[in-house]
Short mmCIF file of N, CA and C and ligand atoms in Angstrom, two decimals:
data_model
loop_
_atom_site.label_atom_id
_atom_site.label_comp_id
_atom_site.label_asym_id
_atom_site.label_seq_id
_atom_site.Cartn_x
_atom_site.Cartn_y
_atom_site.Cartn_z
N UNK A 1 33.83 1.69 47.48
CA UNK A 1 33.80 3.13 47.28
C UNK A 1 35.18 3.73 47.57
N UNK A 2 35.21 4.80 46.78
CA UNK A 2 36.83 5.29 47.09
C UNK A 2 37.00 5.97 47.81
N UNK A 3 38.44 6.23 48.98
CA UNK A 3 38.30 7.10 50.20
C UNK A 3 38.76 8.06 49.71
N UNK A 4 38.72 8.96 50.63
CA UNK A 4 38.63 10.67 50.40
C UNK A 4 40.64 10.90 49.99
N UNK A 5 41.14 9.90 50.47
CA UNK A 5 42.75 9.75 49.80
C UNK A 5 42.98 9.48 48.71
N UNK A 6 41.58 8.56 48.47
CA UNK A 6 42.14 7.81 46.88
C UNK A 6 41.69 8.74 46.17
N UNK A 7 40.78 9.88 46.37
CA UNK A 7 40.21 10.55 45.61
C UNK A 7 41.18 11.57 45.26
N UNK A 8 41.92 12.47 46.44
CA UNK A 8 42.65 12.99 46.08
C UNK A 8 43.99 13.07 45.70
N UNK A 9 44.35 11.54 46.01
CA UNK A 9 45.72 11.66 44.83
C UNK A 9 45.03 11.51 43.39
N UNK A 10 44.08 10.53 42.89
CA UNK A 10 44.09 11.03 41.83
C UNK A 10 43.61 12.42 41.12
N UNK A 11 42.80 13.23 42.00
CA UNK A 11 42.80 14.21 41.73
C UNK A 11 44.18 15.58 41.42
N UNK A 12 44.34 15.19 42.29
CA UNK A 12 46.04 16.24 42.24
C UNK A 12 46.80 16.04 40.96
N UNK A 13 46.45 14.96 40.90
CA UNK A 13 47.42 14.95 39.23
C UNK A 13 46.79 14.97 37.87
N UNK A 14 45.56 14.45 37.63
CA UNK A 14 44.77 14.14 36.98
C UNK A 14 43.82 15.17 36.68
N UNK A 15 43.67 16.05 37.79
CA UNK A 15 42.51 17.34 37.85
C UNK A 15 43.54 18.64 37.87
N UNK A 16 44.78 18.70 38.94
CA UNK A 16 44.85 19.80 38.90
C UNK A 16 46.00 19.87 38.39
N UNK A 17 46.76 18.89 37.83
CA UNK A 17 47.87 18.89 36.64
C UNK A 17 47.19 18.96 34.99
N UNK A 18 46.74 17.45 35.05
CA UNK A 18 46.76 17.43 33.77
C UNK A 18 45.55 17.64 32.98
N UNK A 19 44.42 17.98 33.91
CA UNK A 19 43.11 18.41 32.93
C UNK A 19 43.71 20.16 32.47
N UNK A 20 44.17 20.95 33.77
CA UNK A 20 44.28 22.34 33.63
C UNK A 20 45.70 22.27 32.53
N UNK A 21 46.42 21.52 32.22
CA UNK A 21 47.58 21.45 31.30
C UNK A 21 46.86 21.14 30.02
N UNK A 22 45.21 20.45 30.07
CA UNK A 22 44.96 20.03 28.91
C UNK A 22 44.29 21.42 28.01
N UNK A 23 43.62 22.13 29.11
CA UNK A 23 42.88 23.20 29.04
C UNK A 23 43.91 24.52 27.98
N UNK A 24 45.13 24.46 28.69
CA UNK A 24 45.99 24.92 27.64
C UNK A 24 46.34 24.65 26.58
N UNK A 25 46.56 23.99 25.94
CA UNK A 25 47.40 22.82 24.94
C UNK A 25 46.23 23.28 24.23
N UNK A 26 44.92 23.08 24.36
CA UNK A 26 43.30 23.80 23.63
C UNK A 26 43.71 24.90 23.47
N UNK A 27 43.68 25.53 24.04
CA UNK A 27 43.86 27.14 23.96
C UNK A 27 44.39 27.06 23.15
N UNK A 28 45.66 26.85 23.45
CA UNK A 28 46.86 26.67 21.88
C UNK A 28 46.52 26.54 21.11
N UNK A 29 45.71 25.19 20.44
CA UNK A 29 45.81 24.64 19.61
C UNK A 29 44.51 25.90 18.93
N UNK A 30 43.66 26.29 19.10
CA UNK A 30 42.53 26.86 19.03
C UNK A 30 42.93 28.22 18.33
N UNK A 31 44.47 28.38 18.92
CA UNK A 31 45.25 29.94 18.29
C UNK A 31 46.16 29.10 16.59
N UNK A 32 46.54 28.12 16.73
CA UNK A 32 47.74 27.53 15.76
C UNK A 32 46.81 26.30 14.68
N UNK A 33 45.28 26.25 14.90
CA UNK A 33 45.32 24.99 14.09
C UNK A 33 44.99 25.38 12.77
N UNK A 34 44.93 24.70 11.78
CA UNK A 34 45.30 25.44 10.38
C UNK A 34 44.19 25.60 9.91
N UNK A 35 42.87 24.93 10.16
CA UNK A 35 41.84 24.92 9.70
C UNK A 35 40.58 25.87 10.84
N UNK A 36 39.69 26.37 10.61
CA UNK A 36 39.31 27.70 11.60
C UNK A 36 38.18 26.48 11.80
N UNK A 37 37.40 25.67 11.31
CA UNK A 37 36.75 25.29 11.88
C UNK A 37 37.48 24.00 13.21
N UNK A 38 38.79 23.74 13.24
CA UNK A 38 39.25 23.43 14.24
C UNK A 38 39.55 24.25 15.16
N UNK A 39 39.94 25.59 14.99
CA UNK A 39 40.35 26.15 15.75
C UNK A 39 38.79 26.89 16.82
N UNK A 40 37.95 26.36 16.31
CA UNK A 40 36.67 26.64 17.51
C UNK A 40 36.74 25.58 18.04
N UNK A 41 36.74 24.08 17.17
CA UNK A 41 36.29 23.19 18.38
C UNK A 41 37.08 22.73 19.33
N UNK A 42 38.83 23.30 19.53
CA UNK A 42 39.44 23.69 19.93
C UNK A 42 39.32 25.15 21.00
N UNK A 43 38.96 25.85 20.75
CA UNK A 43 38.08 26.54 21.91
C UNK A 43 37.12 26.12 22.48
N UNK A 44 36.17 25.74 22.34
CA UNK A 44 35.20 25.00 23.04
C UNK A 44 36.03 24.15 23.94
N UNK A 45 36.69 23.46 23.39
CA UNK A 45 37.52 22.20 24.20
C UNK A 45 37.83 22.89 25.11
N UNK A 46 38.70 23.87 25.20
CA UNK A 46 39.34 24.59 26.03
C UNK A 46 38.88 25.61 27.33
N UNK A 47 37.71 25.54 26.36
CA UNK A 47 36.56 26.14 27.97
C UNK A 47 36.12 24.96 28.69
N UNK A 48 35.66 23.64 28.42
CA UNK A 48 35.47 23.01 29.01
C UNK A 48 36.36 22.34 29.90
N UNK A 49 37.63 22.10 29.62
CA UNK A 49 38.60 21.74 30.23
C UNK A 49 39.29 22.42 31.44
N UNK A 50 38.74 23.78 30.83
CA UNK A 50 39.26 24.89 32.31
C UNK A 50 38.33 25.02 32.85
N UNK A 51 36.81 24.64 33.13
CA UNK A 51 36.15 24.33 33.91
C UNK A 51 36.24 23.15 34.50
N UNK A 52 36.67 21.79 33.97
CA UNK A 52 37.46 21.01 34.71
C UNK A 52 38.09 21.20 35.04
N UNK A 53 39.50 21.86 35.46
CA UNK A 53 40.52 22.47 36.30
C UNK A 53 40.16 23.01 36.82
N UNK A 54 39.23 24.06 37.15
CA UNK A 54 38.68 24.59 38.05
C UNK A 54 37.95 24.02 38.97
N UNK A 55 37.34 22.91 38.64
CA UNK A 55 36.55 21.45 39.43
C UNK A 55 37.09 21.37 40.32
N UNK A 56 38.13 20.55 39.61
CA UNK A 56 39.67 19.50 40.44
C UNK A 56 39.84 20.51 41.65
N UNK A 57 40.99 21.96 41.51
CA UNK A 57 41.25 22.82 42.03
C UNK A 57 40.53 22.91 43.51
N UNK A 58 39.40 23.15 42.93
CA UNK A 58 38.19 23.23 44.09
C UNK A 58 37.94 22.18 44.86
N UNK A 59 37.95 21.22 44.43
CA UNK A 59 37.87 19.83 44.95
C UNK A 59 39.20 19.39 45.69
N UNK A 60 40.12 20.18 45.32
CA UNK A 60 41.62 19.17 45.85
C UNK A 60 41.55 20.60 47.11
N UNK A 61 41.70 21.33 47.40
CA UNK A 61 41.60 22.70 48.20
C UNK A 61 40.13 21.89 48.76
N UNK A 62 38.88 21.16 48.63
CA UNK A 62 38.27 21.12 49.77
C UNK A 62 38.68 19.43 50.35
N UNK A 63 39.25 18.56 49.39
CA UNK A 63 40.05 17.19 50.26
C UNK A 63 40.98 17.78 51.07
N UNK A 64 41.93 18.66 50.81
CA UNK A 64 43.43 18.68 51.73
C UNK A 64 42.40 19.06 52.96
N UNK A 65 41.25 19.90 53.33
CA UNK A 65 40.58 19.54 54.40
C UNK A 65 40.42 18.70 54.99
N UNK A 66 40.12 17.86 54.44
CA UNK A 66 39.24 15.84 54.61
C UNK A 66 40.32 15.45 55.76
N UNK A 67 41.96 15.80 55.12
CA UNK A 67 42.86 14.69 55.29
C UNK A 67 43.09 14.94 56.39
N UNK A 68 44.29 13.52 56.58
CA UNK A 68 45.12 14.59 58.00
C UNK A 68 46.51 15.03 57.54
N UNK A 69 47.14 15.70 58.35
CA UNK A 69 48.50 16.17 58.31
C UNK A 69 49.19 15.39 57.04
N UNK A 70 49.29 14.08 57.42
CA UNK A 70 50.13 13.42 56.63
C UNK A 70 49.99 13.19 55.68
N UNK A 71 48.89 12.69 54.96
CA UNK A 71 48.07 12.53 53.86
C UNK A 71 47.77 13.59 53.21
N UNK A 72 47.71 15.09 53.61
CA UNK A 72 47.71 16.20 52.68
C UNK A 72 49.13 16.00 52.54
N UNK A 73 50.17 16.17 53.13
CA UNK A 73 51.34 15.95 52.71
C UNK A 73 51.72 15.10 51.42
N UNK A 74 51.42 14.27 51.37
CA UNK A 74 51.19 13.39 50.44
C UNK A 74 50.78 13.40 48.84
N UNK A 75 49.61 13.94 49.62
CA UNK A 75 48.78 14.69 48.14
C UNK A 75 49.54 15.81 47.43
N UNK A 76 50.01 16.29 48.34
CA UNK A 76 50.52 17.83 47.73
C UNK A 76 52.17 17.34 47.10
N UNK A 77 52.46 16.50 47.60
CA UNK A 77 53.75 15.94 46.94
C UNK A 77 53.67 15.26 45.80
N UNK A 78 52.91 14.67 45.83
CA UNK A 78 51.92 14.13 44.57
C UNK A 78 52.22 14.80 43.59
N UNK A 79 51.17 15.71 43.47
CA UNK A 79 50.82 17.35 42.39
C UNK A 79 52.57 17.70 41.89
N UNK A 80 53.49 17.74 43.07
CA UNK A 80 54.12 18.04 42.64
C UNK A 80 55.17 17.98 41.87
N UNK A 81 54.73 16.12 41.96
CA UNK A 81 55.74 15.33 41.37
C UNK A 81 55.06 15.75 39.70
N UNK A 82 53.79 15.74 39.70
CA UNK A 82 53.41 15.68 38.68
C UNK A 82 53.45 16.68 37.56
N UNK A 83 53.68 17.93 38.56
CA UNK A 83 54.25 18.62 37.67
C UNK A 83 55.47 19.12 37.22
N UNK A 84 56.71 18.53 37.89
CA UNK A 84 57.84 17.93 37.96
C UNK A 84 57.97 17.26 36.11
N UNK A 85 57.09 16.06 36.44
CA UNK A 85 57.03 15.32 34.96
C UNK A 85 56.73 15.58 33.88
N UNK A 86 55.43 17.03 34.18
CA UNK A 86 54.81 17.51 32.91
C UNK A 86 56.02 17.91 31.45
N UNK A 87 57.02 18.27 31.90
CA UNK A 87 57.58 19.04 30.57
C UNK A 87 57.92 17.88 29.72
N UNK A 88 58.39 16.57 30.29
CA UNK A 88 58.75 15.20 29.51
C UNK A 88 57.40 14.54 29.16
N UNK A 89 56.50 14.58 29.53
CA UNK A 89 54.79 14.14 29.67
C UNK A 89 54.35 14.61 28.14
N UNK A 90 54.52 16.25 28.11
CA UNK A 90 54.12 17.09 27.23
C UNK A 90 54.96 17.33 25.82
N UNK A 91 56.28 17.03 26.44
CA UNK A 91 56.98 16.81 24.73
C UNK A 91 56.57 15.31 24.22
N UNK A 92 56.61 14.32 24.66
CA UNK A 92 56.08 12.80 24.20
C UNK A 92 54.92 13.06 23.57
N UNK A 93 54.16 13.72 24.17
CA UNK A 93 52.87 13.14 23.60
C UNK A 93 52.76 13.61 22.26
N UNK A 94 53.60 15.09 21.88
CA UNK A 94 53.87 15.98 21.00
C UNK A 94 54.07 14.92 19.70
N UNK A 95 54.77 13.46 19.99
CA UNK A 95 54.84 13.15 18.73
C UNK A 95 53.83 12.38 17.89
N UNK A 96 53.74 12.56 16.22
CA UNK A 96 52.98 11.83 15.63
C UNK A 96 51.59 13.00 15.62
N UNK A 97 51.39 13.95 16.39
CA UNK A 97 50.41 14.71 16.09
C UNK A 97 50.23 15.29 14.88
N UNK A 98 48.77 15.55 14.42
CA UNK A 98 49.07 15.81 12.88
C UNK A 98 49.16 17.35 12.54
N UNK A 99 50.07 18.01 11.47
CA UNK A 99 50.53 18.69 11.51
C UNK A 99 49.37 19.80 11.49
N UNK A 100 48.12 19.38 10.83
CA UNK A 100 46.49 20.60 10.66
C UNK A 100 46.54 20.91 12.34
N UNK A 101 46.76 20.26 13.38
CA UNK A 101 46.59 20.91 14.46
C UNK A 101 47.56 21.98 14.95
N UNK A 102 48.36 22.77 14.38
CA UNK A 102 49.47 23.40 14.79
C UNK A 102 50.71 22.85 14.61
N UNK A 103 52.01 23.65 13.92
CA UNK A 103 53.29 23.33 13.81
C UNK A 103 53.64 23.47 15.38
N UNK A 104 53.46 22.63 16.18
CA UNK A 104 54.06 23.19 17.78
C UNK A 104 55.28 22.17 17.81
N UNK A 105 56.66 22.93 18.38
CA UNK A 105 57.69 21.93 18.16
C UNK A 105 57.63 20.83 19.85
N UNK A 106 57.84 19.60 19.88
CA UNK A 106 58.31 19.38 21.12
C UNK A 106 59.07 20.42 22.15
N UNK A 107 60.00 20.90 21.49
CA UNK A 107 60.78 22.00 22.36
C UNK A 107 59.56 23.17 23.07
N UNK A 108 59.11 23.76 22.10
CA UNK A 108 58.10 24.53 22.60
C UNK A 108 56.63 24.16 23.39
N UNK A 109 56.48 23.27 23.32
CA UNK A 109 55.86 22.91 24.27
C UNK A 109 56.20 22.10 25.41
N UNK A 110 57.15 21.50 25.63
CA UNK A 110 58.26 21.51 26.63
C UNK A 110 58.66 22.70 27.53
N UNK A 111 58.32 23.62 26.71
CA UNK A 111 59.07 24.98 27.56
C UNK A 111 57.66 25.33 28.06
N UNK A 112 56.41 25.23 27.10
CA UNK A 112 55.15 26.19 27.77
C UNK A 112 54.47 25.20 29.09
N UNK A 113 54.81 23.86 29.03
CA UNK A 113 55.00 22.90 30.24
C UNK A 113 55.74 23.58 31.26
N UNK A 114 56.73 23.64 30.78
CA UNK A 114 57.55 24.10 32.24
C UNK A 114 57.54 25.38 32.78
N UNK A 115 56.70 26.42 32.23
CA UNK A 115 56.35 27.59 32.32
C UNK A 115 54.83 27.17 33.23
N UNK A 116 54.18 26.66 32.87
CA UNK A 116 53.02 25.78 33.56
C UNK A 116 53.43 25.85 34.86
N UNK A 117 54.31 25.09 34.58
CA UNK A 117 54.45 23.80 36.27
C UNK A 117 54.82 24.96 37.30
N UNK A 118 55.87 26.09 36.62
CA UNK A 118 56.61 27.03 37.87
C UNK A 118 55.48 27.69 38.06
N UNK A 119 54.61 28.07 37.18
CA UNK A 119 53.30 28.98 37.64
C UNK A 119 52.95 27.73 38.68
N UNK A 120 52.03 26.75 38.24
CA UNK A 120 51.27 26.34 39.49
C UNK A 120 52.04 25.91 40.86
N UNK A 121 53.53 25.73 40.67
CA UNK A 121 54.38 25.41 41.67
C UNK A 121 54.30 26.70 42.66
N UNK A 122 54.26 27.83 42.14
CA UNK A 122 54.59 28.97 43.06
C UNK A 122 53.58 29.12 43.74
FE1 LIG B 1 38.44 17.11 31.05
#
């Protein structure tokens, strides 16, 4: 069974980076995709996903309880690495996507990454 550490590093990055980063990227895509019946199931996506971020969130705010000193330390350095990485994370993945889901350039979503990260950083 996994300990309340293992849970929350992968949570910190996995829940409260990159599900709530995924939750956006939906949104987006839901405003830019070319076809309207994508652009709902693209909303849908996007509600569900920010109810997963909202999970994580909740869940990583009731582990840094669990831990001790050091190990929230940890965790929270974690998150932060992770969102550190997001803007290079988020232009990569950018490539090869097909163009019916939105003209989004790497650059621009690179930037709405790093607009991300300083929000959840602050
Ligand atoms: Fe999810």
């Amino acid at each position: 069974m996994a300990t309340a550490i293992e849970v929350a590093r992968h949570n910190a990055v996995e829940g409260c980076v990159h599900e709530c980063f995924a939750a956006l990227m939906a949104a987006v895509r839901a405003q830019t995709a070319e076809a309207r019946g994508l652009r709902r199931i693209f909303a849908r996506i996007a509600a569900d996903e920010a109810q997963h971020g909202e999970l994580a969130w909740d869940l990583h705010t009731w582990l840094l309880g669990q831990l001790s000193e050091e190990e929230a330390a940890e965790v929270t350095a974690l998150r932060a690495a992770a969102l550190r990485g997001l803007e290079a994370r988020a232009a990569a993945a950018q490539v090869g996507v097909p163009g019916e889901l939105g003209r989004l350039g790497a650059g621009e979503v690179a930037a709405l990454a790093g607009r991300f990260a300083s929000l959840l950083a602050a």
